[in-house]
Coordinates of C-alpha atoms in Angstrom, one line a residue:
M1279 CA 2.8 23.7 27.5
S1280 CA 3.3 24.8 23.8
E1281 CA 6.9 25.7 24.6
S1282 CA 7.6 22.3 26.3
L1283 CA 6.1 20.4 23.4
A1284 CA 8.0 22.4 20.8
A1285 CA 11.2 21.8 22.8
R1286 CA 10.5 18.1 23.0
A1287 CA 9.8 18.0 19.2
A1288 CA 13.2 19.7 18.6
A1289 CA 15.0 17.1 20.7
L1290 CA 13.2 14.2 19.0
D1291 CA 14.1 15.6 15.6
A1292 CA 17.7 15.9 16.7
A1293 CA 17.8 12.3 17.7
D1294 CA 15.9 10.9 14.7
E1295 CA 18.0 8.5 12.7
L1296 CA 15.7 8.8 9.7
G1297 CA 15.6 12.6 9.8
K1298 CA 18.4 12.9 7.2
L1299 CA 16.2 11.2 4.6
R1300 CA 14.0 14.2 4.3
E1301 CA 16.6 15.9 2.1
Q1302 CA 16.0 13.2 -0.5
F1303 CA 12.4 14.5 -1.1
V1304 CA 11.1 17.6 -2.8
L1305 CA 9.1 19.3 0.0
D1306 CA 8.2 22.9 0.7
E1307 CA 9.6 23.9 4.2
G1308 CA 6.5 26.0 4.8
V1309 CA 4.1 23.0 4.4
V1310 CA 3.4 20.2 6.8
Y1311 CA 2.6 17.3 4.5
L1312 CA 0.4 14.6 6.3
D1313 CA -1.2 13.1 3.3
G1314 CA 1.5 10.6 2.2
N1315 CA -1.1 7.8 2.8
S1316 CA -2.8 9.2 -0.3
L1317 CA 0.1 10.4 -2.4
G1318 CA 3.7 10.2 -1.3
A1319 CA 6.1 13.1 -1.8
L1320 CA 8.4 13.3 -4.8
P1321 CA 11.9 11.8 -4.3
R1322 CA 14.6 14.1 -5.7
A1323 CA 16.1 11.3 -7.9
V1324 CA 12.9 10.8 -9.9
P1325 CA 12.9 13.8 -12.3
G1326 CA 16.4 13.2 -13.5
R1327 CA 15.8 9.5 -14.0
V1328 CA 12.5 10.1 -15.9
A1329 CA 14.3 12.7 -18.1
E1330 CA 17.0 10.1 -18.9
V1331 CA 14.5 7.5 -19.8
V1332 CA 12.5 9.8 -22.1
A1333 CA 15.5 11.5 -23.8
H1334 CA 18.0 8.6 -24.1
E1335 CA 16.3 5.2 -23.6
W1336 CA 13.1 6.1 -25.5
G1337 CA 14.3 9.1 -27.6
E1338 CA 17.6 7.6 -28.8
L1339 CA 17.6 3.8 -28.2
L1340 CA 14.0 3.5 -29.1
I1341 CA 12.8 -0.2 -29.2
R1342 CA 16.3 -1.4 -28.4
S1343 CA 15.7 -0.3 -24.8
W1344 CA 13.5 -3.4 -24.2
T1345 CA 16.7 -5.4 -24.1
E1346 CA 19.6 -2.9 -23.8
S1347 CA 18.0 -0.8 -21.0
G1348 CA 16.3 -3.7 -19.2
W1349 CA 12.8 -2.6 -19.8
W1350 CA 11.5 -6.1 -20.3
E1351 CA 12.7 -7.4 -16.9
A1352 CA 11.5 -4.3 -15.0
P1353 CA 8.3 -5.8 -13.5
E1354 CA 10.2 -8.6 -11.7
R1355 CA 13.3 -6.5 -11.0
I1356 CA 11.3 -3.8 -9.3
G1357 CA 9.2 -6.4 -7.6
D1358 CA 12.4 -7.8 -6.0
R1359 CA 13.1 -4.3 -4.7
I1360 CA 9.7 -4.1 -3.0
A1361 CA 10.0 -7.6 -1.7
P1362 CA 12.1 -6.9 1.4
L1363 CA 9.8 -4.0 2.4
V1364 CA 6.9 -6.5 2.7
G1365 CA 8.8 -9.4 4.0
A1366 CA 9.0 -11.5 0.9
A1367 CA 11.9 -13.4 -0.7
P1368 CA 12.8 -12.6 -4.3
G1369 CA 10.8 -14.0 -7.2
Q1370 CA 7.3 -13.6 -5.7
I1371 CA 6.3 -10.1 -6.7
V1372 CA 5.6 -8.7 -10.1
V1373 CA 4.9 -5.0 -10.7
G1374 CA 2.3 -3.7 -13.1
D1375 CA -1.3 -2.8 -13.7
S1376 CA -3.4 -1.0 -11.1
T1377 CA -4.3 -2.2 -7.6
S1378 CA -7.9 -2.9 -8.8
V1379 CA -6.7 -5.2 -11.6
N1380 CA -4.3 -7.0 -9.2
V1381 CA -7.1 -7.5 -6.7
F1382 CA -9.1 -9.1 -9.4
K1383 CA -6.3 -11.4 -10.4
A1384 CA -5.6 -12.4 -6.8
V1385 CA -9.2 -13.1 -5.7
V1386 CA -10.1 -15.1 -8.8
G1387 CA -6.7 -16.8 -8.7
A1388 CA -7.3 -17.7 -5.1
V1389 CA -10.7 -19.3 -5.7
R1390 CA -9.2 -21.3 -8.5
L1391 CA -6.4 -22.5 -6.2
A1392 CA -8.7 -23.4 -3.3
G1393 CA -10.0 -26.6 -4.7
A1394 CA -12.6 -28.7 -2.8
G1395 CA -13.4 -28.6 0.9
P1396 CA -13.5 -31.5 3.4
G1397 CA -15.2 -34.5 1.9
G1398 CA -15.2 -32.9 -1.5
A1399 CA -17.4 -30.0 -0.4
V1400 CA -17.7 -27.2 -2.9
R1401 CA -15.8 -24.0 -1.9
D1402 CA -18.3 -21.4 -3.2
E1403 CA -17.8 -18.5 -0.8
I1404 CA -15.6 -15.4 -0.7
L1405 CA -15.3 -13.4 2.5
V1406 CA -14.5 -9.8 2.1
D1407 CA -13.6 -7.1 4.7
A1408 CA -16.8 -5.3 5.5
S1409 CA -15.0 -2.0 5.9
T1410 CA -12.9 -2.5 2.8
F1411 CA -11.9 0.3 0.4
P1412 CA -14.9 0.4 -2.0
T1413 CA -13.0 -0.7 -5.1
D1414 CA -11.9 -3.9 -3.4
G1415 CA -15.6 -4.6 -2.6
Y1416 CA -16.6 -4.0 -6.2
I1417 CA -13.9 -6.2 -7.5
A1418 CA -14.7 -9.0 -5.0
E1419 CA -18.3 -8.9 -6.0
S1420 CA -17.4 -9.2 -9.7
A1421 CA -15.0 -12.0 -8.9
A1422 CA -17.7 -13.8 -7.0
R1423 CA -20.1 -13.6 -10.0
M1424 CA -17.4 -14.8 -12.3
T1425 CA -16.5 -17.8 -10.2
G1426 CA -20.0 -18.7 -9.1
C1427 CA -19.3 -17.9 -5.5
R1428 CA -21.3 -16.1 -2.9
L1429 CA -19.8 -12.9 -1.5
R1430 CA -20.1 -12.4 2.2
P1431 CA -18.9 -9.2 4.0
V1432 CA -17.6 -9.7 7.5
D1433 CA -15.7 -7.7 10.1
P1434 CA -12.0 -8.6 9.8
A1435 CA -11.8 -9.5 13.5
S1436 CA -14.6 -12.1 12.9
V1437 CA -12.9 -13.9 10.1
P1438 CA -11.5 -16.7 12.3
D1439 CA -15.1 -17.4 13.4
E1440 CA -16.7 -17.0 10.0
V1441 CA -14.3 -18.8 7.7
G1442 CA -15.4 -22.4 7.0
P1443 CA -15.3 -25.5 4.7
R1444 CA -17.1 -23.6 1.9
T1445 CA -14.8 -20.6 2.0
A1446 CA -12.5 -20.3 -1.0
A1447 CA -10.8 -17.0 -0.4
V1448 CA -10.7 -14.1 2.1
L1449 CA -9.9 -10.5 1.1
V1450 CA -8.8 -8.2 3.9
N1451 CA -7.2 -4.7 4.0
H1452 CA -4.2 -4.7 6.2
V1453 CA -4.9 -1.2 7.4
D1454 CA -8.4 0.3 7.3
Y1455 CA -8.2 3.4 5.0
R1456 CA -10.7 5.4 7.1
S1457 CA -9.7 4.7 10.7
G1458 CA -6.1 3.6 10.4
R1459 CA -6.8 0.3 12.3
L1460 CA -4.2 -2.3 11.7
Q1461 CA -5.7 -5.8 11.2
D1462 CA -4.2 -8.9 12.7
L1463 CA -2.5 -10.3 9.6
P1464 CA -0.8 -13.2 11.3
G1465 CA -3.9 -14.4 13.2
I1466 CA -6.4 -13.9 10.4
T1467 CA -4.0 -15.6 7.8
A1468 CA -3.5 -18.6 10.1
A1469 CA -7.3 -19.0 10.6
V1470 CA -8.0 -18.8 6.9
R1471 CA -5.2 -21.3 6.0
G1472 CA -6.3 -23.5 8.8
A1473 CA -9.8 -23.7 7.2
G1474 CA -8.2 -24.6 3.9
A1475 CA -9.0 -21.3 2.2
L1476 CA -6.6 -18.7 0.8
A1477 CA -5.8 -15.4 2.4
V1478 CA -5.5 -12.3 0.1
W1479 CA -4.2 -9.1 1.6
D1480 CA -4.5 -5.5 0.4
L1481 CA -1.3 -3.7 1.6
C1482 CA -2.0 -0.3 0.2
H1483 CA -2.0 1.5 3.5
S1484 CA 0.7 -0.6 5.2
A1485 CA 3.6 -1.3 2.8
G1486 CA 6.4 1.2 3.5
A1487 CA 5.1 2.1 6.9
L1488 CA 5.3 -1.0 8.9
S1489 CA 6.5 -4.6 8.8
V1490 CA 4.2 -7.0 6.9
G1491 CA 5.9 -10.4 6.9
L1492 CA 4.3 -12.0 3.9
D1493 CA 6.5 -15.1 3.9
A1494 CA 6.9 -15.4 7.7
H1495 CA 3.1 -15.5 8.1
E1496 CA 2.5 -17.7 5.1
V1497 CA 0.2 -15.2 3.2
D1498 CA -1.1 -16.7 0.0
L1499 CA -1.5 -13.7 -2.2
A1500 CA -1.2 -9.9 -1.7
V1501 CA -1.6 -6.7 -3.7
G1502 CA -0.6 -3.1 -3.0
C1503 CA -0.2 0.3 -4.6
T1504 CA 3.1 2.1 -4.8
Y1505 CA 2.1 5.8 -4.7
K1506 CA 1.5 6.1 -1.0
Y1507 CA 4.3 5.2 1.5
L1508 CA 6.5 3.9 -1.4
N1509 CA 6.4 7.3 -3.1
G1510 CA 6.2 6.0 -6.6
G1511 CA 4.1 8.9 -8.0
P1512 CA 0.5 9.5 -9.0
G1513 CA -0.9 6.3 -10.6
S1514 CA 2.4 4.4 -10.3
P1515 CA 1.9 0.7 -11.0
A1516 CA 0.8 -1.6 -8.3
Y1517 CA 2.2 -5.1 -7.5
L1518 CA 1.0 -8.6 -7.1
Y1519 CA 2.5 -11.1 -4.6
V1520 CA 2.1 -14.8 -5.3
A1521 CA 3.7 -17.1 -2.7
A1522 CA 6.2 -19.4 -4.3
R1523 CA 4.3 -22.5 -3.2
H1524 CA 1.3 -21.4 -5.4
Q1525 CA 3.1 -20.2 -8.5
A1526 CA 3.0 -23.4 -10.5
A1527 CA -0.8 -23.7 -10.1
F1528 CA -1.7 -19.9 -10.2
D1529 CA -4.3 -19.5 -12.9
S1530 CA -4.7 -15.8 -13.6
P1531 CA -8.1 -14.7 -15.0
L1532 CA -6.2 -12.2 -17.2
P1533 CA -3.7 -14.1 -19.3
G1534 CA -1.9 -11.8 -21.7
W1535 CA 1.0 -12.0 -24.0
N1536 CA 3.4 -10.8 -21.3
S1537 CA 2.5 -13.8 -19.1
H1538 CA 3.0 -16.3 -21.9
A1539 CA 5.8 -18.8 -21.6
E1540 CA 6.9 -17.7 -25.1
P1541 CA 5.7 -14.1 -25.3
F1542 CA 7.2 -13.5 -28.8
G1543 CA 6.1 -16.9 -30.1
M1544 CA 2.7 -15.4 -30.9
R1545 CA 1.0 -18.8 -30.6
P1546 CA -2.8 -18.9 -30.5
G1547 CA -2.8 -21.1 -27.4
F1548 CA -1.9 -19.8 -24.0
E1549 CA 0.9 -21.4 -22.0
P1550 CA 1.6 -19.6 -18.7
A1551 CA 5.1 -18.5 -17.9
Q1552 CA 6.8 -19.9 -14.8
G1553 CA 7.0 -18.1 -11.5
A1554 CA 5.7 -14.6 -10.7
L1555 CA 5.6 -13.8 -14.4
R1556 CA 2.2 -15.4 -14.4
G1557 CA 0.9 -12.2 -12.9
R1558 CA 1.9 -10.1 -15.9
V1559 CA -0.7 -9.2 -18.5
G1560 CA 0.1 -6.7 -21.2
T1561 CA 3.0 -4.3 -22.1
P1562 CA 4.4 -2.6 -18.9
D1563 CA 3.9 1.1 -18.3
I1564 CA 7.6 1.8 -18.6
L1565 CA 7.7 5.6 -17.7
S1566 CA 5.8 5.1 -14.5
M1567 CA 7.5 1.9 -13.7
L1568 CA 11.0 3.3 -14.0
A1569 CA 10.0 6.4 -12.0
L1570 CA 8.9 4.0 -9.3
E1571 CA 12.2 2.2 -9.5
A1572 CA 14.1 5.5 -8.9
S1573 CA 11.8 6.4 -6.0
L1574 CA 12.7 3.1 -4.3
G1575 CA 16.3 4.2 -4.1
V1576 CA 15.4 6.1 -0.9
W1577 CA 15.0 2.8 0.9
S1578 CA 18.6 1.8 0.5
D1579 CA 19.9 0.9 3.9
V1580 CA 16.6 1.8 5.6
S1581 CA 15.2 -0.6 8.2
V1582 CA 11.5 -1.2 8.1
D1583 CA 11.6 -1.8 11.8
A1584 CA 13.1 1.7 12.3
V1585 CA 10.4 3.2 10.1
R1586 CA 7.7 1.4 12.2
A1587 CA 9.3 2.7 15.4
K1588 CA 9.3 6.3 14.2
S1589 CA 5.7 5.9 12.8
L1590 CA 4.5 4.9 16.3
A1591 CA 6.5 7.7 17.9
L1592 CA 5.1 10.3 15.5
T1593 CA 1.5 9.2 16.0
D1594 CA 1.9 9.0 19.7
F1595 CA 3.4 12.5 19.8
F1596 CA 0.6 13.9 17.5
L1597 CA -2.1 12.6 19.8
E1598 CA -0.3 14.1 22.8
C1599 CA -0.1 17.5 21.0
V1600 CA -3.8 17.2 20.0
R1601 CA -4.8 16.7 23.6
A1602 CA -2.7 19.8 24.5
H1603 CA -3.8 22.1 21.7
V1604 CA -7.3 21.1 20.7
P1605 CA -10.2 22.2 22.9
A1606 CA -11.8 19.3 24.7
G1607 CA -14.7 17.6 23.0
Q1608 CA -13.9 19.0 19.5
V1609 CA -12.5 15.8 18.0
E1610 CA -13.0 12.1 18.6
L1611 CA -10.2 9.6 18.0
L1612 CA -11.1 6.8 15.6
T1613 CA -7.7 5.2 15.3
P1614 CA -6.9 2.6 18.0
S1615 CA -4.5 3.8 20.7
D1616 CA -3.0 0.3 21.0
H1617 CA 0.2 0.2 18.9
A1618 CA -0.6 -3.4 17.8
A1619 CA -3.8 -2.2 16.1
R1620 CA -2.5 1.1 14.6
G1621 CA -1.3 1.8 11.1
S1622 CA 0.6 5.0 10.3
Q1623 CA -2.3 7.4 10.3
I1624 CA -4.5 9.1 12.7
A1625 CA -8.2 9.6 12.0
L1626 CA -10.2 12.2 14.0
R1627 CA -14.0 12.6 13.8
C1628 CA -14.9 16.2 13.8
A1629 CA -18.0 18.4 13.1
G1630 CA -17.7 20.2 9.9
A1631 CA -14.6 18.1 9.0
S1632 CA -14.6 19.2 5.3
S1633 CA -14.4 22.9 6.1
V1634 CA -11.9 22.2 8.9
M1635 CA -9.6 20.4 6.6
A1636 CA -9.9 23.2 4.0
S1637 CA -8.8 25.7 6.7
L1638 CA -5.9 23.5 7.7
I1639 CA -4.7 23.3 4.1
S1640 CA -5.0 27.0 3.7
R1641 CA -2.7 27.3 6.7
G1642 CA -0.1 24.9 5.3
V1643 CA -1.1 21.7 7.0
I1644 CA -2.1 19.2 4.4
G1645 CA -4.1 16.1 5.5
D1646 CA -7.3 14.9 3.9
Y1647 CA -11.0 14.5 4.5
R1648 CA -13.2 11.4 4.3
A1649 CA -17.0 11.8 4.3
P1650 CA -18.9 12.4 6.3
D1651 CA -16.8 13.7 9.2
V1652 CA -13.3 12.3 9.3
L1653 CA -10.0 14.2 9.4
R1654 CA -7.3 11.9 8.2
F1655 CA -3.6 12.5 8.8
G1656 CA -0.9 10.2 7.3
F1657 CA 2.6 10.0 8.8
T1658 CA 5.4 9.0 6.4
P1659 CA 8.5 8.4 8.6
L1660 CA 10.9 9.0 5.8
Y1661 CA 10.2 12.7 5.6
V1662 CA 7.8 13.8 8.4
G1663 CA 9.4 15.3 11.5
F1664 CA 8.3 15.8 15.1
A1665 CA 8.3 19.6 14.9
E1666 CA 5.9 19.4 12.0
V1667 CA 3.6 17.1 14.0
E1668 CA 3.5 19.6 16.8
R1669 CA 2.8 22.4 14.4
A1670 CA 0.0 20.5 12.8
A1671 CA -1.8 19.9 16.1
R1672 CA -1.3 23.5 17.1
V1673 CA -2.9 24.7 13.9
L1674 CA -5.7 22.3 14.3
G1675 CA -6.3 23.7 17.7
D1676 CA -6.3 27.2 16.3
V1677 CA -8.9 26.3 13.7
L1678 CA -11.2 24.5 16.1
G1679 CA -10.7 27.1 18.8

């Protein structure tokens, strides 16, 4: 069985149209890296670009680089490079700040955009994904206090039944960070908008791994990080999507000089800029931002549909290899088997998961652990191959056997 799986893996790698992209990343050939859903690998173009920014644009041009090197326009320029990866037209994404800060902008902004319900009813409720990444929950709770709303956690699948005339905004994670479950973005968004509320999506575990379709599905606002499947580097700046139809009325709770209509006018009163620029706050983090821009170069001529197809093939093959290599009853699959409900990761429940993951890492298979008992493996199609997937399952079987 091991020989046949290894042979199939070799054949799949030989036919992989994305396989050549691996050479664009810095990766140790002796390591199977399945933690790109926490921190993406380093694209080879980044170190040289960062060195150029530091030595020339900062070191020599100094403050002139804000205009001569295009620093000032970077948040929108890089946003337009991310846009096609999440199905957005240009001019709707601005890059900057952390995911947490952008979640706060988006949720409060959504409540302010919502207006009154039927018959003038007050929209004083925010629904939040009950299984959300903790920070999103913390931010939503703070946004609810700030806007005088009640926060109500609900199962994402129940949103169409729970959203109502008093709901102002709904915050949902596109992919559950623990289980890898892919939520129904088109259906949930349609239900939220049908109730007159606004849909806010967290794309941290989906952008760069699968098709999102923000414009096609009429999402209102979205946020995402760039250091996972987009490989922007540790702590690279996040992004905020504001649909074009909302931009003229979007009222950010964090107005800053960078989002002012005349940022260098230094006037005491705030007048918001037009378009996605309203999502800016303070001075952009140029070093991290330009490292991100360099990392996005690997996406040139890459189809998101091809990435999604490989993601599903990788995760299917991994599950097949786990069934073949891991003793029966040692792990429990938490990720949906259904392609329509699966992100680009596989989560396995396992006794002693923390020590099991430590053993895997010591043997060159890097995934991660989520308390109390989850082994989590992320599959980044741009650089993960099928032979690596087979090896990871085989090593997992050795550890558990």
